Coordinates of C-alpha atoms in Angstrom, one line a residue:
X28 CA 12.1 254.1 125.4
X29 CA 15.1 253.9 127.7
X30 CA 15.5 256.6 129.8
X31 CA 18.5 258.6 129.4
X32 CA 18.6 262.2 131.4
X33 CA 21.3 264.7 130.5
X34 CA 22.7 264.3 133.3
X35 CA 23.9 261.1 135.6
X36 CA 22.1 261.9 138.9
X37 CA 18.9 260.6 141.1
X38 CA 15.7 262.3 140.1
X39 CA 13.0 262.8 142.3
X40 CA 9.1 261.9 140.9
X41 CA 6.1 263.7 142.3
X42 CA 4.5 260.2 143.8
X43 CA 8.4 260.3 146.3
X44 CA 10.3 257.9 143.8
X45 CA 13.5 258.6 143.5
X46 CA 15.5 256.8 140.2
X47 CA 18.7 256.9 138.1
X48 CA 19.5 255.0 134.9
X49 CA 22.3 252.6 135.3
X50 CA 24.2 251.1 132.8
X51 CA 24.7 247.6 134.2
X52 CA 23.7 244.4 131.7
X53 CA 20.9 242.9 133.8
X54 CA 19.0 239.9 133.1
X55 CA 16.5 237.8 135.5
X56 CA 16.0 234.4 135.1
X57 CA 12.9 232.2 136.7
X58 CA 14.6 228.7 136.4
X59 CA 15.9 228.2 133.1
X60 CA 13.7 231.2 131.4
X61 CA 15.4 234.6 131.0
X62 CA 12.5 237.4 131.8
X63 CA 14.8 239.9 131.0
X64 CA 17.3 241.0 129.5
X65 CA 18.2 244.7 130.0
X66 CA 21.0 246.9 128.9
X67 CA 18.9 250.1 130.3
X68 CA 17.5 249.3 133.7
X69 CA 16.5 251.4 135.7
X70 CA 17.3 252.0 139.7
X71 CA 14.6 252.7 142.1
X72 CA 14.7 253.7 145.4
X73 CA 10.8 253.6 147.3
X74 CA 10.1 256.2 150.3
X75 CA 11.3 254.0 153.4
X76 CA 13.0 251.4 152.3
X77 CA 16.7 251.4 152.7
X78 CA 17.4 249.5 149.0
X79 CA 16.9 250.1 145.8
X80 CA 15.0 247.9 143.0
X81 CA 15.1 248.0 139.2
X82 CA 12.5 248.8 136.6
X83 CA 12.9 247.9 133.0
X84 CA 12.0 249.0 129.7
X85 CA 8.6 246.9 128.2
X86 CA 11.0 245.8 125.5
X87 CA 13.7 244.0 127.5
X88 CA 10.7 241.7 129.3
X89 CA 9.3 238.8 128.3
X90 CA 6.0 240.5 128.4
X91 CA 4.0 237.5 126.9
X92 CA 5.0 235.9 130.4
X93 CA 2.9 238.0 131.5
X94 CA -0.9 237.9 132.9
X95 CA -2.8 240.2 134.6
X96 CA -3.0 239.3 138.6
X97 CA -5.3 237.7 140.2
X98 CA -5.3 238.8 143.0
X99 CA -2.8 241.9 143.3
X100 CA -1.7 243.2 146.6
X101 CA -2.3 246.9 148.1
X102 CA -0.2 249.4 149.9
X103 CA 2.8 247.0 148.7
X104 CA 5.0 249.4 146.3
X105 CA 4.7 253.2 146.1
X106 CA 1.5 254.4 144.2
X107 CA -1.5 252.9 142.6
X108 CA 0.4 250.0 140.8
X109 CA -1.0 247.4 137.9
X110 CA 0.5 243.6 138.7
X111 CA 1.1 240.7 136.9
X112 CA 1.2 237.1 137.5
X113 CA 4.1 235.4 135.7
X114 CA 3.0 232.4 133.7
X115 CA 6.2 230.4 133.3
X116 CA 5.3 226.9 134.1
X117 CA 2.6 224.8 135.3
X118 CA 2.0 226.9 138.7
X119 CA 2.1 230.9 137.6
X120 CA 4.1 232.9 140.3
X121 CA 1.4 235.6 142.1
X122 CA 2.2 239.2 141.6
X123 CA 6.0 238.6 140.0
X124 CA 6.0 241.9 138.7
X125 CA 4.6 245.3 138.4
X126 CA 4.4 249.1 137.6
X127 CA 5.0 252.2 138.9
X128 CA 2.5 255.4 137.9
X129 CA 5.0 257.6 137.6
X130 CA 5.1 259.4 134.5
X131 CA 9.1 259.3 134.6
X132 CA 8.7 255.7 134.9
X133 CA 6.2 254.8 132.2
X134 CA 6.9 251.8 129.4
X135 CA 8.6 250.0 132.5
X136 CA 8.4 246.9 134.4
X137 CA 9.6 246.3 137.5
X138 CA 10.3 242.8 139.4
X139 CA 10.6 240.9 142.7
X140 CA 13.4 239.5 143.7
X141 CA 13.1 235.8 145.1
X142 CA 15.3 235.8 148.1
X143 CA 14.0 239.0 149.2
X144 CA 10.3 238.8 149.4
X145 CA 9.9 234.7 148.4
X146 CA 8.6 235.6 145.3
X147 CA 9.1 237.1 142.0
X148 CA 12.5 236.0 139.8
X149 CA 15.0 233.6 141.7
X150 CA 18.3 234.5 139.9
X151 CA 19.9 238.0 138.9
X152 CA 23.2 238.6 137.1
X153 CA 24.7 242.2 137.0
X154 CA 27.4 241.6 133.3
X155 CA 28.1 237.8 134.5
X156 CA 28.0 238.2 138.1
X157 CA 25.1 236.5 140.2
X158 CA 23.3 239.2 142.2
X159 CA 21.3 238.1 145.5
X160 CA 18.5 240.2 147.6
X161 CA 18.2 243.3 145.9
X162 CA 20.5 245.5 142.9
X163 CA 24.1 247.0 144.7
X164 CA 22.9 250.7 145.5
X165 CA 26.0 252.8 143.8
X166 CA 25.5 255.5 146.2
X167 CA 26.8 253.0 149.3
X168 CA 30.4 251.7 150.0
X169 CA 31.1 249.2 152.2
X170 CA 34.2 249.2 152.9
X171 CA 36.0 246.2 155.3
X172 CA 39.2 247.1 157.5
X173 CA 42.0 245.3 159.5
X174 CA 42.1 246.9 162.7
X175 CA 44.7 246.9 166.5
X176 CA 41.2 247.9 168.5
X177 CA 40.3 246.2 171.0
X178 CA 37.1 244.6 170.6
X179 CA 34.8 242.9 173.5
X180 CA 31.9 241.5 173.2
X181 CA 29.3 240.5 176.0
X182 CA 26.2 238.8 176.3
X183 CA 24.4 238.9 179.8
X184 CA 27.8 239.8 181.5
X185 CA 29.8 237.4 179.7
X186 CA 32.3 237.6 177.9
X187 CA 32.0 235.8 174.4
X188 CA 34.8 237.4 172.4
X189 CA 37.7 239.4 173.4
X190 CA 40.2 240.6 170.6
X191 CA 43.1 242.9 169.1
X192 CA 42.8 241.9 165.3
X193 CA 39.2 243.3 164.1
X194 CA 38.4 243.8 161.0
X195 CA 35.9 246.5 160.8
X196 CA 33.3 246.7 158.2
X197 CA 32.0 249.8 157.4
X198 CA 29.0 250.4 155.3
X199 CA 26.8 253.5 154.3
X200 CA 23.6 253.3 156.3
X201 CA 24.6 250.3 159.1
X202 CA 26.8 250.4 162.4
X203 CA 30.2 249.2 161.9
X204 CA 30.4 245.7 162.4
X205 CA 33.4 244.0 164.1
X206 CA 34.6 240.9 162.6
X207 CA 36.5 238.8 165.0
X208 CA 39.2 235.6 164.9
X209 CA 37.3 232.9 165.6
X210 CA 40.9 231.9 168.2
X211 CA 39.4 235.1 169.8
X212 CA 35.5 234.5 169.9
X213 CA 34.1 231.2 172.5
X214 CA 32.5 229.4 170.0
X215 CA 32.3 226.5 172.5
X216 CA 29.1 228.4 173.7
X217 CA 27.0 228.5 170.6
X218 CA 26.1 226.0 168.0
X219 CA 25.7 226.3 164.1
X220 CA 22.3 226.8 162.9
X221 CA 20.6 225.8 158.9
X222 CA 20.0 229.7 158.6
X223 CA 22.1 230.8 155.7
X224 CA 21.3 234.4 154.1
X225 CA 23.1 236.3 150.6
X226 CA 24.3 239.9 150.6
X227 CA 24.7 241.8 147.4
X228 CA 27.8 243.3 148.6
X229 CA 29.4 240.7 151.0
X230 CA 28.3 237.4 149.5
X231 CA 26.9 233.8 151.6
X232 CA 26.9 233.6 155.2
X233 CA 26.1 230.9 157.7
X234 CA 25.1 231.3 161.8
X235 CA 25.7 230.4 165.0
X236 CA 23.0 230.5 167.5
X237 CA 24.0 231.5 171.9
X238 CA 23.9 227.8 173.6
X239 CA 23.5 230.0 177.4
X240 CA 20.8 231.1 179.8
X241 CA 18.7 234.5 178.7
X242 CA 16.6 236.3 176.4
X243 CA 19.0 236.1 173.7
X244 CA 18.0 236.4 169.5
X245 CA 18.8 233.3 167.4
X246 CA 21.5 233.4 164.5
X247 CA 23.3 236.2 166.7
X248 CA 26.4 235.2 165.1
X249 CA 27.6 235.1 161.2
X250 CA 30.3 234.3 159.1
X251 CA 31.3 234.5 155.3
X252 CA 33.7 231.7 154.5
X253 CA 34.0 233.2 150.5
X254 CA 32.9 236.6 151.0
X255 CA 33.0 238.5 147.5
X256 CA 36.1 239.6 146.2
X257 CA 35.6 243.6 148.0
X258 CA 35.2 242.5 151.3
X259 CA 37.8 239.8 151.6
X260 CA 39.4 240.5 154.8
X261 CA 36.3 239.6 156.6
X262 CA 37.2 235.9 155.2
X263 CA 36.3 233.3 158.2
X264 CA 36.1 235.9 160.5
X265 CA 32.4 236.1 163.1
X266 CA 30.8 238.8 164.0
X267 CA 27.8 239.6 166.3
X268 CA 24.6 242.4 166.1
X269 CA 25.7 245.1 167.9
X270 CA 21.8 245.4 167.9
X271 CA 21.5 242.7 170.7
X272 CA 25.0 242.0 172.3
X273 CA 27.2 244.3 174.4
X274 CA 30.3 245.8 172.6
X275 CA 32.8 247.2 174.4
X276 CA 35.5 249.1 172.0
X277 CA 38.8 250.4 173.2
X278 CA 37.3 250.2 177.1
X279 CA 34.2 252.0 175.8
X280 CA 30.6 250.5 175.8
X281 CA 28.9 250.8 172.5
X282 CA 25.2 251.8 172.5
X283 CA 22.9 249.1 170.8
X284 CA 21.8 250.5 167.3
X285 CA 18.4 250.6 165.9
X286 CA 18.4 249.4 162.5
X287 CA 16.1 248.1 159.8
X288 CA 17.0 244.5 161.4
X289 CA 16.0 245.4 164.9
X290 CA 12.6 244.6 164.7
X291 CA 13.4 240.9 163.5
X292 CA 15.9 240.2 166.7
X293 CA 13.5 238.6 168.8
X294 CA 14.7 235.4 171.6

């Protein structure tokens, strides 16, 4: 049965889940083979982890896809959880999807998503747009703003970028990242990288990696040549981590953030 409380809001199950219907179409595809095909999923947001994920009613899944795992993980997903292999071709995909064991969430099937853990389904839609990493979370706004602040940015002491025309993008949960001209940033002092990465709410971007001396993370720098239609004054512009450069806003040094994508910033 779909789940439809009384009222719209996040509920809260014993086990730490928190979960809201939403009433987005959603379908998952492996290759050319629709999985599902929901018009009641389900939003799920796990204790620690900063995004949400979707559960679906046994109805709307190919359940005859199917299998028991072989060899299913622990400590992976909130609670004692039953996994399944997906049999969709001649090599089965390990622990594509699985349960929660919350009573609020029985009769419900939930899924990985390719580009965020390498496994699981490989294309979403939300209605007849492509969806990449994880669902949108409707409780966060990311919202991207032309700016007259004056924007530095150093690494060891020098000084990579150094603008008036910003565009700051602010979203719920991150540090406000500065988006700079590339007529304002030294590009001559870093080279493109093959790293690409997809964001739900910002779209495709590719990297730039520092060419200089020092202890300095790869793919410090990004772009989004066709951002998605809500952040489109971020278009072409670069921006850095504050996370491992030096910012200096309006004569002011920023302090470096810690954020879920500290950890991963490593020379």
């Amino acid at each position: 049965m779909p789940l439809f409380p009384n009222e719209r809001s996040v509920r809260t199950t014993p086990e730490g889940l928190l979960w809201e219907p939403s009433e987005r179409w959603v379908r998952g595809r492996k290759g050319d083979v629709t999985v599902v095909d929901s018009r009641h999923p389900v939003l799920v947001w796990e204790p620690d982890l900063p995004v949400p994920c979707y559960t679906f009613p046994r109805n709307d899944v190919r359940t005859d896809l199917l299998r028991p795992a072989k060899d299913p993980p622990t400590g992976k997903h909130t609670g004692s959880q039953i996994f399944y292999d997906l049999d969709v071709g001649a090599e089965p995909v390990e622990n594509a999807a699985w349960t929660f064991p919350a009573a609020d969430l029985a009769g419900h099937i939930s899924f990985e998503w390719f580009r965020r853990w390498g496994t699981g389904l490989d294309h979403w839609y939300e209605e007849e747009e492509e969806i990449f990493i994880h669902p949108r979370d409707p409780h966060k706004r990311v919202d991207a703003m032309p700016s007259s602040r004056h924007v530095q940015v150093e690494i060891g002491g020098t000084v990579v970028a150094d603008t008036h025309r910003p565009v700051l993008l602010f979203e719920t949960g991150l540090p406000t990242r500065y988006y700079l001209p590339r007529e304002d940033v030294r590009l001559e002092l870093f080279e493109p990288t093959d790293h690409r990465t997809g964001c739900p709410y910002k779209g495709r971007a590719q990297y730039w990696t520092w060419r200089g001396e020092g202890e300095v993370p790869r793919n410090i720098l990004w772009s989004y040549a066709e951002p998605l239609p809500a952040v489109s004054p971020v278009k072409g512009l670069v921006a850095f981590y504050n996370e491992a450069v030096d910012i200096i806003l309006d004569g002011e040094s920023l302090p470096r953030p810690v954020t879920p994508f500290t950890a991963s910033l490593k020379p």
